[in-house]
Short mmCIF file of C-alpha atoms and ligand atoms in Angstrom, two decimals:
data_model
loop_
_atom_site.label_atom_id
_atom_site.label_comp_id
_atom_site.label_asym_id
_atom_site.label_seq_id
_atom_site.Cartn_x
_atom_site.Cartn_y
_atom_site.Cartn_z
CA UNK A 16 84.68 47.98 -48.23
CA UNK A 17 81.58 45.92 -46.70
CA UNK A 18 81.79 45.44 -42.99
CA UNK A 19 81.71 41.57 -42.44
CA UNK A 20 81.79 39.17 -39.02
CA UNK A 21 82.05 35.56 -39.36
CA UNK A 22 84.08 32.75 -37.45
CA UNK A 23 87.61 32.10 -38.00
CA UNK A 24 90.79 30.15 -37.13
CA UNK A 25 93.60 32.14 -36.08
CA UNK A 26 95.93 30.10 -36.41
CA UNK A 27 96.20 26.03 -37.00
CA UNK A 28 96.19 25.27 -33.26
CA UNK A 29 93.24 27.73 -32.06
CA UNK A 30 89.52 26.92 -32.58
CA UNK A 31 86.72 29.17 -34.21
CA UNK A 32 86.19 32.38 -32.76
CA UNK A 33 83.83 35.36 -33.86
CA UNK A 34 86.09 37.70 -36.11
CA UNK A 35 85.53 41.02 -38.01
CA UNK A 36 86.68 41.49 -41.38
CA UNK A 37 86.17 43.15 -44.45
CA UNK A 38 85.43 42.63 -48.00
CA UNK A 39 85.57 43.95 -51.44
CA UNK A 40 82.79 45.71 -52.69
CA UNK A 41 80.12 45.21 -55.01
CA UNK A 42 82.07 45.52 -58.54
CA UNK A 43 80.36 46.24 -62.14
CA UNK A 44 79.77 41.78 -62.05
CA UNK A 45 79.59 41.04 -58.70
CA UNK A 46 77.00 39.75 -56.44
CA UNK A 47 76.47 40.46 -52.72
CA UNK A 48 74.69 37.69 -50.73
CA UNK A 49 73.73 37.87 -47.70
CA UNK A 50 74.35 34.13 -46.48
CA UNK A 51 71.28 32.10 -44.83
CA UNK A 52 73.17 28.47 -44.08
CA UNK A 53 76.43 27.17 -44.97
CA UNK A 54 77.75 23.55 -44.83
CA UNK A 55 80.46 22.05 -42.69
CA UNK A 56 82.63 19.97 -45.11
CA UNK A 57 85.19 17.55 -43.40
CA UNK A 58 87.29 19.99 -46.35
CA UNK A 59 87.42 22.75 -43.62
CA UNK A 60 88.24 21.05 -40.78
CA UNK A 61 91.40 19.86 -43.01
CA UNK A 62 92.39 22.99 -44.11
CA UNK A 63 91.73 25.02 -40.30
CA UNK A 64 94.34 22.24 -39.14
CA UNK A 65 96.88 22.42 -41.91
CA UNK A 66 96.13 18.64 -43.01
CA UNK A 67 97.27 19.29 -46.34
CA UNK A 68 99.30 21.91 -47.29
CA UNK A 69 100.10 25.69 -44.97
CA UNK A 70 97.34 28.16 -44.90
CA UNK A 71 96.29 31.34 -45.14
CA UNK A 72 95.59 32.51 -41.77
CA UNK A 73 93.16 34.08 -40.30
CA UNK A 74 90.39 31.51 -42.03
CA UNK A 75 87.25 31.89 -42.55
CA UNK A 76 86.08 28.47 -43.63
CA UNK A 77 83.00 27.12 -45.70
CA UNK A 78 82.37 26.75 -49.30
CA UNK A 79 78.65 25.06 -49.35
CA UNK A 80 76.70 28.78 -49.11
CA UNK A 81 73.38 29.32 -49.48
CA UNK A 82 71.60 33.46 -49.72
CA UNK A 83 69.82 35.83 -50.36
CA UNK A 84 70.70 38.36 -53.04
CA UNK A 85 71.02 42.32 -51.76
CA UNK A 86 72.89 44.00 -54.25
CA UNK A 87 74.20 43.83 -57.50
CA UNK A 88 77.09 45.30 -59.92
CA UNK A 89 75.59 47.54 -62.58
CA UNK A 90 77.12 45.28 -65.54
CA UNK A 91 75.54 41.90 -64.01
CA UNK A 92 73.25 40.36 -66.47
CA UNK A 93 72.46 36.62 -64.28
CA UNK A 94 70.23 37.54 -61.01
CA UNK A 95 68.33 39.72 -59.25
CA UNK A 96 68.24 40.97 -56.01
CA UNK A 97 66.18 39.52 -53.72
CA UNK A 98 66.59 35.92 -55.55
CA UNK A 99 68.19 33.08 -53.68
CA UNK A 100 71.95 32.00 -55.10
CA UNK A 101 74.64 29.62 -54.40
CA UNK A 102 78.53 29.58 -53.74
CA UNK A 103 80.90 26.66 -54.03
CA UNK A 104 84.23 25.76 -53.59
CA UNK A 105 85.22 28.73 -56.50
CA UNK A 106 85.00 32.35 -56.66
CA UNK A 107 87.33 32.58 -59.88
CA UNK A 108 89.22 31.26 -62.33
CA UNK A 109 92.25 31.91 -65.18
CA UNK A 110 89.06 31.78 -67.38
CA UNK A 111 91.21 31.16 -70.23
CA UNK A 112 93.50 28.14 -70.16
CA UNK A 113 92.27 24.69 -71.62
CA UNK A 114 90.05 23.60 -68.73
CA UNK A 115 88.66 26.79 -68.03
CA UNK A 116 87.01 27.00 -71.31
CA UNK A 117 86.29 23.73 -71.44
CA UNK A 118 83.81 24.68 -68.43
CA UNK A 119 86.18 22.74 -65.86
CA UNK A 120 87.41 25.48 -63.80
CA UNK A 121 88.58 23.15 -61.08
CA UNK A 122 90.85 21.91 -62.81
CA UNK A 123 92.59 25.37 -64.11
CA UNK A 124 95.84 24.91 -64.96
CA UNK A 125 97.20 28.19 -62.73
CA UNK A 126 94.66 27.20 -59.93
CA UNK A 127 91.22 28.04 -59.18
CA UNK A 128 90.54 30.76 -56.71
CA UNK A 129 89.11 29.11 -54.17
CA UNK A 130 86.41 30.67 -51.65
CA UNK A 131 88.63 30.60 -48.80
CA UNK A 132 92.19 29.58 -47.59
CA UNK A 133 92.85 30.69 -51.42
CA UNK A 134 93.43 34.56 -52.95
CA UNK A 135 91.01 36.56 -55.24
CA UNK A 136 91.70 37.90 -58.66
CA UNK A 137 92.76 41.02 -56.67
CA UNK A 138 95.30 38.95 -54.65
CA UNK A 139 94.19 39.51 -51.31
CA UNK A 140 92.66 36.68 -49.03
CA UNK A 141 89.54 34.97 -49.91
CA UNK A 142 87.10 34.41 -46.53
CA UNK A 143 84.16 31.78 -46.80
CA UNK A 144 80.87 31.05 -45.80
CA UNK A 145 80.75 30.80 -42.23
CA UNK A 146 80.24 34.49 -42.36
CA UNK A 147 77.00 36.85 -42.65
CA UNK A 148 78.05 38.29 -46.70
CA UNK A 149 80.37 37.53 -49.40
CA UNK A 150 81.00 38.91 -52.54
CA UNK A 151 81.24 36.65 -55.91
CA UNK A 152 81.39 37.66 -59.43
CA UNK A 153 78.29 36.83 -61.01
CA UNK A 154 79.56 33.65 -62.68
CA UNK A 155 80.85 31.94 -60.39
CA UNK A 156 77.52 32.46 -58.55
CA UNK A 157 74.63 29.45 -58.94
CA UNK A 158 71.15 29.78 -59.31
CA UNK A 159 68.71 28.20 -56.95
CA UNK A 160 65.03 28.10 -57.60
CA UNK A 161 63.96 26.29 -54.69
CA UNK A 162 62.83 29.29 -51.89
CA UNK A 163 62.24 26.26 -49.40
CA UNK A 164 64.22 23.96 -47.54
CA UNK A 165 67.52 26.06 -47.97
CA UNK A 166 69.69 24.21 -45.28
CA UNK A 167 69.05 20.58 -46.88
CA UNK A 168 70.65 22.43 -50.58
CA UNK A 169 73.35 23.86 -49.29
CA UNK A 170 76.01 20.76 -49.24
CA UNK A 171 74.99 20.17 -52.75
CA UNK A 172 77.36 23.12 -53.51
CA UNK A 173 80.08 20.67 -52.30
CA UNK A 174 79.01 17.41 -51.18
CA UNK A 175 76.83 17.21 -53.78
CA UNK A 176 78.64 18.12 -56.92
CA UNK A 177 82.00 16.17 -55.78
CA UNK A 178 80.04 13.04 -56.27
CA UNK A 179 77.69 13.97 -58.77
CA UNK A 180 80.45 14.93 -61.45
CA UNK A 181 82.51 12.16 -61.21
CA UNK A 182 79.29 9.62 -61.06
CA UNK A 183 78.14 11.68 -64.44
CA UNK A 184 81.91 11.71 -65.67
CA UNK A 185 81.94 7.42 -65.32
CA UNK A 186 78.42 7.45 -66.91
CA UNK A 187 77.55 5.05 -63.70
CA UNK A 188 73.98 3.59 -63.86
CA UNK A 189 72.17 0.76 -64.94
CA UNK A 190 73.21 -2.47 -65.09
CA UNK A 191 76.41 -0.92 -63.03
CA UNK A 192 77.44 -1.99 -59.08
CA UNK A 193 78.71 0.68 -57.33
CA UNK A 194 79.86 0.55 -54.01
CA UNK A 195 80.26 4.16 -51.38
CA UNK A 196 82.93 4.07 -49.25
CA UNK A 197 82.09 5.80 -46.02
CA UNK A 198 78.99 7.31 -45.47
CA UNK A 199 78.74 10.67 -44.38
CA UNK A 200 78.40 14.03 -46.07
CA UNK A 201 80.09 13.32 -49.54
CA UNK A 202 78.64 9.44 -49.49
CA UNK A 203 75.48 9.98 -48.53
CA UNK A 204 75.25 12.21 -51.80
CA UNK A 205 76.58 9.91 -53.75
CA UNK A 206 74.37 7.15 -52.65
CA UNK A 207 71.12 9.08 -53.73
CA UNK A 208 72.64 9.95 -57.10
CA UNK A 209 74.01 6.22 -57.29
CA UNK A 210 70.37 5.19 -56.82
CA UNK A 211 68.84 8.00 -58.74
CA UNK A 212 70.28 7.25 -61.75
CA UNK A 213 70.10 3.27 -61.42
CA UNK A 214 73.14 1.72 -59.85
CA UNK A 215 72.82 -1.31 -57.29
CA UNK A 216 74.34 0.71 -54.47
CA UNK A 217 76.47 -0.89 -51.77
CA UNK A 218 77.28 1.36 -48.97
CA UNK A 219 81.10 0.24 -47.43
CA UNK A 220 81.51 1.92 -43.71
CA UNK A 221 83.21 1.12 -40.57
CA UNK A 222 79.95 1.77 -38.59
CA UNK A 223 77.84 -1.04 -38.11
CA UNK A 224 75.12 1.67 -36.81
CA UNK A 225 74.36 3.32 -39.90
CA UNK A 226 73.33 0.41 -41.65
CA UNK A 227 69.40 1.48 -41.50
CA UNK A 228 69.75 5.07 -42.88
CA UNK A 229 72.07 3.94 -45.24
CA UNK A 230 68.93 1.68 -46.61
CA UNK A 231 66.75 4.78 -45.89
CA UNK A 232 68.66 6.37 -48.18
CA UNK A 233 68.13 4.43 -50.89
CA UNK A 234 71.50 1.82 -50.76
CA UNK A 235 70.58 -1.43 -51.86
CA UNK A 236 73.37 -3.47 -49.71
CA UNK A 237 75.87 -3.03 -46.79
CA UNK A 238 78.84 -3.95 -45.65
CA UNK A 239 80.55 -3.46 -42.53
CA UNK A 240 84.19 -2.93 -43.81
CA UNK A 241 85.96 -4.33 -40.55
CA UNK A 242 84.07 -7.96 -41.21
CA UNK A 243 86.65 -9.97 -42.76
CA UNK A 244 83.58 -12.51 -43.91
CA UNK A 245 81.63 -9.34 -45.16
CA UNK A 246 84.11 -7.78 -47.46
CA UNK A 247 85.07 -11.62 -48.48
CA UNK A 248 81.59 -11.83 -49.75
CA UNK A 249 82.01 -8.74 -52.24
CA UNK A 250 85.52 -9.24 -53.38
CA UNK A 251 86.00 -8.87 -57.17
CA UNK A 252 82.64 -7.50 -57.21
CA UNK A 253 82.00 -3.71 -57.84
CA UNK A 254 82.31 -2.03 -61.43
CA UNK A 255 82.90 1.70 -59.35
CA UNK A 256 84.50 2.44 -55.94
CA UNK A 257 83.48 5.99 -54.76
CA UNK A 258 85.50 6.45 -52.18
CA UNK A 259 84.62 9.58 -49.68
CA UNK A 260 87.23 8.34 -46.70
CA UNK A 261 89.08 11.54 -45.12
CA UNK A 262 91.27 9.71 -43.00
CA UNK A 263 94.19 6.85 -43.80
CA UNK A 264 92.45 3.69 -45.08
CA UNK A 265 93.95 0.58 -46.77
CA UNK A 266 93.99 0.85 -50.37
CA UNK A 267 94.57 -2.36 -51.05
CA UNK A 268 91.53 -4.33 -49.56
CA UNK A 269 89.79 -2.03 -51.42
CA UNK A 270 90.90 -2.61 -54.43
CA UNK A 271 90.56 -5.96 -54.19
CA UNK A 272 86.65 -5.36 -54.25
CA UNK A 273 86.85 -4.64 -57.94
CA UNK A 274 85.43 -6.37 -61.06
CA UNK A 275 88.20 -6.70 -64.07
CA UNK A 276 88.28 -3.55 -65.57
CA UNK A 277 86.59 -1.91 -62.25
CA UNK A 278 87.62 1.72 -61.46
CA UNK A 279 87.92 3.21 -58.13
CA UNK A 280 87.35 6.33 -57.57
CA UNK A 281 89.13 8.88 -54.73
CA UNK A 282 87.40 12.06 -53.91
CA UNK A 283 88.01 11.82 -49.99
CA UNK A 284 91.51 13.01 -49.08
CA UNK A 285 93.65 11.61 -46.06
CA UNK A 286 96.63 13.52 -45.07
CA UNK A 287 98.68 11.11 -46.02
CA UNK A 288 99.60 9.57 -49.48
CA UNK A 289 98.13 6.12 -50.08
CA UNK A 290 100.24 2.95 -50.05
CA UNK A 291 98.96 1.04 -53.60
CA UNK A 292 100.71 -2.59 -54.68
CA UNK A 293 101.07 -2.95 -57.95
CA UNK A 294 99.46 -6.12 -57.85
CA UNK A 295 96.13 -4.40 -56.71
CA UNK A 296 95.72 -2.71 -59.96
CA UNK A 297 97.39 -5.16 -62.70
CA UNK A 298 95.37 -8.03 -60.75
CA UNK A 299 91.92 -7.47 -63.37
CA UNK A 300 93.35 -4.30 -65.21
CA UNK A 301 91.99 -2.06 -62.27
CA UNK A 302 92.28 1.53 -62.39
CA UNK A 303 92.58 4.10 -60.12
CA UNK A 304 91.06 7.66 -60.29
CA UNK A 305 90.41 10.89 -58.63
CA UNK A 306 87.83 13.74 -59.24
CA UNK A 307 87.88 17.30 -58.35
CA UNK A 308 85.02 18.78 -57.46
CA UNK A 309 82.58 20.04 -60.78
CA UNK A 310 82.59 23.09 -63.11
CA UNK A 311 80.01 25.95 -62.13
CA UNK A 312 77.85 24.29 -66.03
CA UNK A 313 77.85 21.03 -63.97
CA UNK A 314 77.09 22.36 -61.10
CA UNK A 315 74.05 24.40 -62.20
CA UNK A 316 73.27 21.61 -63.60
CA UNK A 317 73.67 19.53 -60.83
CA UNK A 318 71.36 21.64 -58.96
CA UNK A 319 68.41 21.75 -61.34
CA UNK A 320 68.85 18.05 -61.46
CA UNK A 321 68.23 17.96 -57.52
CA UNK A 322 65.44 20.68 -58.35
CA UNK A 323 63.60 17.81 -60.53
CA UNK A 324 64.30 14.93 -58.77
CA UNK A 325 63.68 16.45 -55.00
CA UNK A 326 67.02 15.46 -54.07
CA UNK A 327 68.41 17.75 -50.97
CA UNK A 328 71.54 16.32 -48.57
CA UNK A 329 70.31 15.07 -45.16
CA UNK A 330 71.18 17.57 -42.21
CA UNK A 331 71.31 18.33 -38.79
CA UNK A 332 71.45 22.35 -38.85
CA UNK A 333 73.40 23.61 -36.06
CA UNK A 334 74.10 27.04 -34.26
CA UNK A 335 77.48 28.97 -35.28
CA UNK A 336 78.74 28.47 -31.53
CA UNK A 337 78.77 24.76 -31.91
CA UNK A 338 80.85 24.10 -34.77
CA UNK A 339 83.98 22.93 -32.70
CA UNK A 340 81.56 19.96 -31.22
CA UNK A 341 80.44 19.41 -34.86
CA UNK A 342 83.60 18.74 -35.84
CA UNK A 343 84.19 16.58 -32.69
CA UNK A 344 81.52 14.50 -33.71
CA UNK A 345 82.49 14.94 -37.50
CA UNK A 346 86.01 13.19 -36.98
CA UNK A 347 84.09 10.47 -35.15
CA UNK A 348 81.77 9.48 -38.18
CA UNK A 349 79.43 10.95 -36.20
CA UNK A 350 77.31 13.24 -38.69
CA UNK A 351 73.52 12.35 -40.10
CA UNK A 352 74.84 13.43 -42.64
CA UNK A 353 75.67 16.88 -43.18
CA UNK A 354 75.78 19.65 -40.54
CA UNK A 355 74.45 23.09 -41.57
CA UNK A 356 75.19 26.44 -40.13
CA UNK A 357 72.02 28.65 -39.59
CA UNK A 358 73.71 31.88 -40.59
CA UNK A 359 71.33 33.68 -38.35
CA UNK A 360 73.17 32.37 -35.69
CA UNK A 361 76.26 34.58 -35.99
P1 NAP B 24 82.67 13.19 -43.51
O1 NAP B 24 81.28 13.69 -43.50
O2 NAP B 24 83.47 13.27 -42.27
O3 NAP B 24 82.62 11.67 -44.04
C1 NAP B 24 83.74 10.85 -44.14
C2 NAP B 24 83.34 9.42 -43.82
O4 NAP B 24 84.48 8.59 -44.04
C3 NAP B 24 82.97 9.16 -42.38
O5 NAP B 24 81.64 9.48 -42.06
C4 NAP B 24 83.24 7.67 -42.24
O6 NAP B 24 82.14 6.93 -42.77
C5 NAP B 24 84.41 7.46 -43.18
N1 NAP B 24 85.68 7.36 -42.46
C6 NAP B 24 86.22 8.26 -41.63
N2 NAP B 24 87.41 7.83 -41.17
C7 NAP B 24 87.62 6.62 -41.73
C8 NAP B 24 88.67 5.66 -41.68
N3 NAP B 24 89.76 5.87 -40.92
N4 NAP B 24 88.56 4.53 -42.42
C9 NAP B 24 87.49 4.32 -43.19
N5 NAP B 24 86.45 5.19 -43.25
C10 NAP B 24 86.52 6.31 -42.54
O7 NAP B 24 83.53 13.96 -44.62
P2 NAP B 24 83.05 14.60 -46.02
O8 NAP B 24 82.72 16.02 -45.79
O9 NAP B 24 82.09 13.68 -46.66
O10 NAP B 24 84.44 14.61 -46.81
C11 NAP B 24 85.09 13.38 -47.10
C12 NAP B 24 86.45 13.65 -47.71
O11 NAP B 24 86.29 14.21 -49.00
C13 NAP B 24 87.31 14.66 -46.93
O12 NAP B 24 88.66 14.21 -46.94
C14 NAP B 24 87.16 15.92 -47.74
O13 NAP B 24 88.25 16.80 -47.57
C15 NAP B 24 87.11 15.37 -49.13
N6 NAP B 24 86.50 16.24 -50.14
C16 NAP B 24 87.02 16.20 -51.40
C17 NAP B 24 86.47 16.95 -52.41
C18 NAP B 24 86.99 16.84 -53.80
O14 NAP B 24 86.82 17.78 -54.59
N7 NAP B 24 87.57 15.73 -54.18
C19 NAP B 24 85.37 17.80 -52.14
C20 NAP B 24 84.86 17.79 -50.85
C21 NAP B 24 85.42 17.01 -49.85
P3 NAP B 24 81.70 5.50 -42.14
O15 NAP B 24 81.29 5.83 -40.74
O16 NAP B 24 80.60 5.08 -43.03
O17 NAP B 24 82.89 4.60 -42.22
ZN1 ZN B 25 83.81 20.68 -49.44
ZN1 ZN B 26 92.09 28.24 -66.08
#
């Protein structure tokens, strides 16, 4: 077994604390990073407090994981040591059911293994990136050229393929309006790939303040969503509704922003169910649509796409021992617009 220290959660009530652990090691296809930065998706804070479902406890949180390569199973064909790599919300899959081979593992049909709060192939725990190692079978591992800059790629593991896919999936571009709803680690990506591949890009947040780096980054328009003359002003408007929100939001107003045939699209996700009226959908044949993360093809490519097009997420890297203030200020809308973890911290 590799010797491993990281932070965890106890237990749903306790904050991160430095914790030991163990994990497998290297098998005949595995890879053994050893991690450089890892993102802070709102995703973790969610599952450390038991927002959606019971979890596996202790937890080692993060899934955005950037590395450096130190060893390598004898059977692995992919990478090298020494070469930089990626992890994402996956460490496995059923590999065989209709979505796995259709190179959507996130959407297996017996469940993904995910890289923490989930179990391995071998059943035991899984234990993320906020951590010095982890151990990943060399295909759900991604390959990252870039030797620069390795904080500001990391949320593309997460932030940036959850709105990348589903932007890709919608063929959104040209001659589209697309409006972000909330602006901070997952809609920030999503505005730069709304603008990159030729949306008009409206940015829809509560915070008034954010209005400047949300043109910064690209966004074309913005609306403050608690001005009652603002969202008047783009009702029946937007072709695509990405909407990012983690916490409880009305449904409804939102919907009404949409064109006939408009489709809105949820990749944020509240702890509660959302309350939709009929009439908000079968008023202009409206639809209503979620997205799942991306595959590890989509993702790769994803990332080469980011590679070309010298798009990296926007962040504020931050020490190991202040992740319970980062999520403070996460849960406020406070981020700019991803915080990283410098693994060097631990
Ligand atoms: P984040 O950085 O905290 O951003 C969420 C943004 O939502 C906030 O910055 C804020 O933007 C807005 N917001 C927060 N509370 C709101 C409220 N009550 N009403 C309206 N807007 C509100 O979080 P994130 O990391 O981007 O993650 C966003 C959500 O996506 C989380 O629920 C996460 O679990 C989920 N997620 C899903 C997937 C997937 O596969 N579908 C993958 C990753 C994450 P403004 O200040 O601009 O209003
Ligand atoms: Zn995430
Ligand atoms: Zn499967």
């Amino acid at each position: 077994m590799i010797a491993s220290k990281g932070y965890a959660a106890q237990t749903p009530t306790s904050d991160l604390a430095p914790w030991e652990f163990e994990r497998r090691d290297v098998g005949e296809y595995d890879i053994q990073i050893e991690i450089m930065f890892c993102g802070v998706c709102h995703s973790d804070l969610h599952q450390i407090k038991n927002d959606w479902f019971p979890g596996i406890f202790p937890m080692v949180p993060g899934h955005e994981i950037v590395g450096k390569i130190t060893a390598i199973g004898s059977k692995v064909t992919k990478f090298k040591v020494g070469e930089i790599a990626g992890v994402g919300c996956m460490v496995d899959s059923c590999r065989t059911c209709e979505n796995c081979t259709d190179g959507l593992e996130q959407y297996c049909t017996v469940g993904s293994n995910q890289t923490y709060n989930g179990l391995g192939k071998d059943g035991t725990p899984t234990y993320g990136g906020y951590s010095n190692n982890i151990v990943v079978h060399e295909d759900f591992t991604l390959g990252i050229k870039a030797t620069e800059n390795l904080a500001a790629i990391a949320p593309l593991l997460c932030a940036g393929i959850t709105t990348y896919s589903p932007l890709r999936h919608w063929k959104v571009g040209k001659g589209h309006k697309l409006a972000v709803l909330g602006l901070g680690g997952l809609g920030h990506m999503a505005v730069k790939f709304g603008v990159s591949f030729g949306a008009e890009v409206t940015v829809l947040s509560t915070s008034p303040e954010k209005e400047a780096a949300a043109k910064a980054l690209g966004a074309h328009h913005f609306v403050v969503t608690s001005d009652r003359k603002q969202i008047d002003s783009v009702k029946n408007s937007f072709n695509f509704i990405l909407d990012t929100v983690s916490a409880e939001h009305n449904m409804n107003m939102y919907l009404s922003l949409l064109k006939r045939d408009g489709v809105h699209i949820i990749v944020g996700i509240p702890n509660k169910p959302h309350q939709v009226s009929a009439f908000s959908l079968l008023a202009g044949r409206r639809s209503l649509a979620g997205s799942g993360i991306g595959g590890i093809k989509e993702t790769q490519e994803m990332l080469d796409y980011c590679a070309e097009h010298n798009i990296v997420s926007d962040v504020e890297v931050i020490a190991m021992q202040d992740i319970t203030h980062a999520y403070d200020r996460m849960i406020k809308g406070d981020v700019r617009y991803r915080f990283v973890i410098d693994s060097a911290t631990l």
